[in-house]
Amino acid sequence: MTDMDATDFAVVVYREDDRWEAEVLPVALTEDLAGLIHALRQQPSLGGTIGLVSVGDDFFVAIRLLGDEEMVFLSDVTASVDWPLAQQVLEYLDIPIPEDEELDQVLPVGDMSIFSDLGLDEMELGAISGDLELYPDEMLLSVASRIGFAPAFERALDAVV
């Protein structure tokens, strides 16, 4: 495992008996959007399932499954130039990979309202993903804190370290 791989992780988050639970998924899913969505579908949950992926020091992906609905969010469109998972997210969203002149700005893409019903609106999600002082894992912890599953998320991350 290289140093770059050491920061990659995928976590599934779901509600069980009115409590948030989180479990680490295989690191291979940090490079496979279809596999990630399939793994999230395997987790039964009445309130839907959330997948959170951190890749390198560059970006994160959030996926939320509610019944048949799939919501996907990518924190930085420019990551698609270097990372397979980000490229797959853009393909899934039917968004072209940015040209060189478009790579000077960190912009999120996808379903900005992915967590709105859980108390994290589009503006907050955009602010978190645009904070260049934070690493992707710190951004995801901020998301987890605002939604209310930070303790479960941190326990899952402890298994990664």
Coordinates of C-alpha atoms in Angstrom, one line a residue:
M1 CA 0.0 0.0 0.0
T2 CA 1.4 3.3 -1.0
D3 CA 1.2 6.5 1.1
M4 CA -1.5 7.8 -1.3
D5 CA -3.6 4.7 -0.8
A6 CA -3.3 5.1 3.0
T7 CA -5.7 8.1 2.8
D8 CA -8.3 6.4 0.6
F9 CA -11.4 5.0 2.3
A10 CA -15.0 4.2 1.6
V11 CA -17.6 4.1 4.3
V12 CA -21.3 3.1 4.3
V13 CA -23.6 5.0 6.7
Y14 CA -27.1 3.9 7.5
R15 CA -29.7 4.1 10.3
E16 CA -30.5 1.1 12.4
D17 CA -32.9 1.2 15.3
D18 CA -32.9 5.0 15.3
R19 CA -29.1 5.1 15.5
W20 CA -26.6 5.9 12.9
E21 CA -24.2 3.1 12.0
A22 CA -21.1 3.3 9.8
E23 CA -18.8 0.5 8.4
V24 CA -15.7 0.6 6.3
L25 CA -16.0 -0.8 2.8
P26 CA -13.2 -2.4 0.8
V27 CA -10.6 0.2 -0.4
A28 CA -11.0 -1.2 -3.9
L29 CA -14.3 0.6 -4.1
T30 CA -12.6 3.9 -4.0
E31 CA -11.9 3.3 -7.7
D32 CA -15.2 1.7 -8.8
L33 CA -18.4 3.8 -8.8
A34 CA -20.6 0.9 -10.0
G35 CA -19.1 -1.5 -7.4
L36 CA -19.6 1.2 -4.7
I37 CA -23.3 1.7 -5.6
H38 CA -23.7 -2.1 -5.6
A39 CA -22.1 -2.4 -2.2
L40 CA -24.4 0.3 -0.8
R41 CA -27.5 -1.5 -2.2
Q42 CA -26.5 -4.6 -0.2
Q43 CA -26.9 -2.7 3.1
P44 CA -30.5 -2.8 4.2
S45 CA -31.8 0.4 5.7
L46 CA -35.3 1.9 5.9
G47 CA -34.0 5.4 5.7
G48 CA -31.6 4.8 2.8
T49 CA -27.9 4.3 2.6
I50 CA -25.1 6.8 2.4
G51 CA -21.7 6.1 0.9
L52 CA -18.7 8.4 1.6
V53 CA -15.4 8.1 -0.2
S54 CA -12.2 10.0 0.4
V55 CA -9.5 9.7 -2.3
G56 CA -6.0 10.9 -1.7
D57 CA -5.7 14.5 -0.5
D58 CA -7.8 15.6 -3.4
F59 CA -11.6 15.0 -3.2
F60 CA -14.5 13.1 -1.8
V61 CA -17.6 11.5 -3.3
A62 CA -20.9 11.2 -1.5
I63 CA -23.6 8.8 -2.7
R64 CA -27.1 8.5 -1.2
L65 CA -29.5 5.7 -2.1
L66 CA -33.2 6.2 -1.2
G67 CA -35.2 3.4 -2.7
D68 CA -34.5 3.4 -6.4
E69 CA -33.2 7.0 -6.3
E70 CA -29.4 7.4 -6.6
M71 CA -27.9 10.8 -5.7
V72 CA -24.2 11.4 -6.4
F73 CA -22.0 14.3 -5.4
L74 CA -18.3 15.0 -6.3
S75 CA -16.5 17.6 -4.2
D76 CA -14.1 18.7 -7.0
V77 CA -14.7 18.4 -10.7
T78 CA -11.0 18.9 -11.5
A79 CA -10.2 15.6 -9.8
S80 CA -11.6 13.9 -12.9
V81 CA -8.4 14.6 -14.8
D82 CA -6.3 12.4 -12.4
W83 CA -8.6 10.0 -10.6
P84 CA -10.7 7.1 -12.1
L85 CA -13.5 7.4 -9.5
A86 CA -14.0 11.1 -10.3
Q87 CA -14.0 10.3 -14.0
Q88 CA -16.7 7.7 -13.4
V89 CA -18.8 10.1 -11.4
L90 CA -18.7 12.6 -14.3
E91 CA -19.7 9.9 -16.7
Y92 CA -22.5 8.9 -14.4
L93 CA -23.7 12.5 -14.2
D94 CA -23.2 13.0 -18.0
I95 CA -20.8 15.9 -17.4
P96 CA -17.7 16.3 -19.7
I97 CA -14.2 16.2 -18.2
P98 CA -13.0 19.8 -17.8
E99 CA -10.6 21.2 -20.3
D100 CA -7.2 22.6 -19.2
E101 CA -8.5 26.2 -19.0
E102 CA -11.3 25.0 -16.7
L103 CA -8.9 23.4 -14.1
D104 CA -8.1 26.5 -12.1
Q105 CA -11.2 26.4 -9.9
V106 CA -12.4 23.8 -7.4
L107 CA -16.1 23.3 -8.1
P108 CA -18.4 20.6 -6.8
V109 CA -20.8 18.8 -9.2
G110 CA -23.7 16.5 -8.8
D111 CA -26.7 16.5 -6.5
M112 CA -26.0 19.5 -4.2
S113 CA -29.2 18.8 -2.3
I114 CA -28.1 15.2 -1.5
F115 CA -28.4 15.9 2.3
S116 CA -30.9 18.7 2.4
D117 CA -33.6 16.7 4.2
L118 CA -31.0 15.7 6.8
G119 CA -30.2 19.3 7.7
L120 CA -27.2 20.0 5.4
D121 CA -28.3 22.4 2.7
E122 CA -26.7 23.1 -0.7
M123 CA -24.9 26.2 0.4
E124 CA -23.3 24.5 3.4
L125 CA -22.3 21.5 1.3
G126 CA -20.7 23.8 -1.3
A127 CA -18.9 25.7 1.5
I128 CA -17.5 22.5 3.0
S129 CA -16.4 21.1 -0.3
G130 CA -14.8 24.4 -1.4
D131 CA -12.8 24.9 1.8
L132 CA -9.2 24.5 0.5
E133 CA -7.9 24.4 4.1
L134 CA -9.5 21.0 4.7
Y135 CA -8.5 17.5 3.5
P136 CA -11.3 15.3 2.1
D137 CA -11.6 13.2 5.3
E138 CA -12.0 16.5 7.3
M139 CA -14.7 17.6 4.9
L140 CA -16.5 14.4 5.3
L141 CA -16.2 14.6 9.1
S142 CA -17.8 18.1 8.9
V143 CA -20.6 16.7 6.8
A144 CA -21.1 13.8 9.3
S145 CA -21.1 16.3 12.2
R146 CA -23.7 18.5 10.6
I147 CA -26.0 15.6 9.8
G148 CA -25.5 13.8 13.1
F149 CA -23.5 10.7 12.5
A150 CA -20.0 11.9 13.4
P151 CA -19.4 9.4 16.3
A152 CA -20.3 6.4 14.1
F153 CA -18.2 7.8 11.2
E154 CA -15.2 8.4 13.5
R155 CA -15.5 4.8 14.8
A156 CA -15.5 3.5 11.3
L157 CA -12.4 5.6 10.4
D158 CA -10.6 4.3 13.4
A159 CA -10.7 0.9 11.7
V160 CA -9.0 2.4 8.6
V161 CA -6.0 3.8 10.6

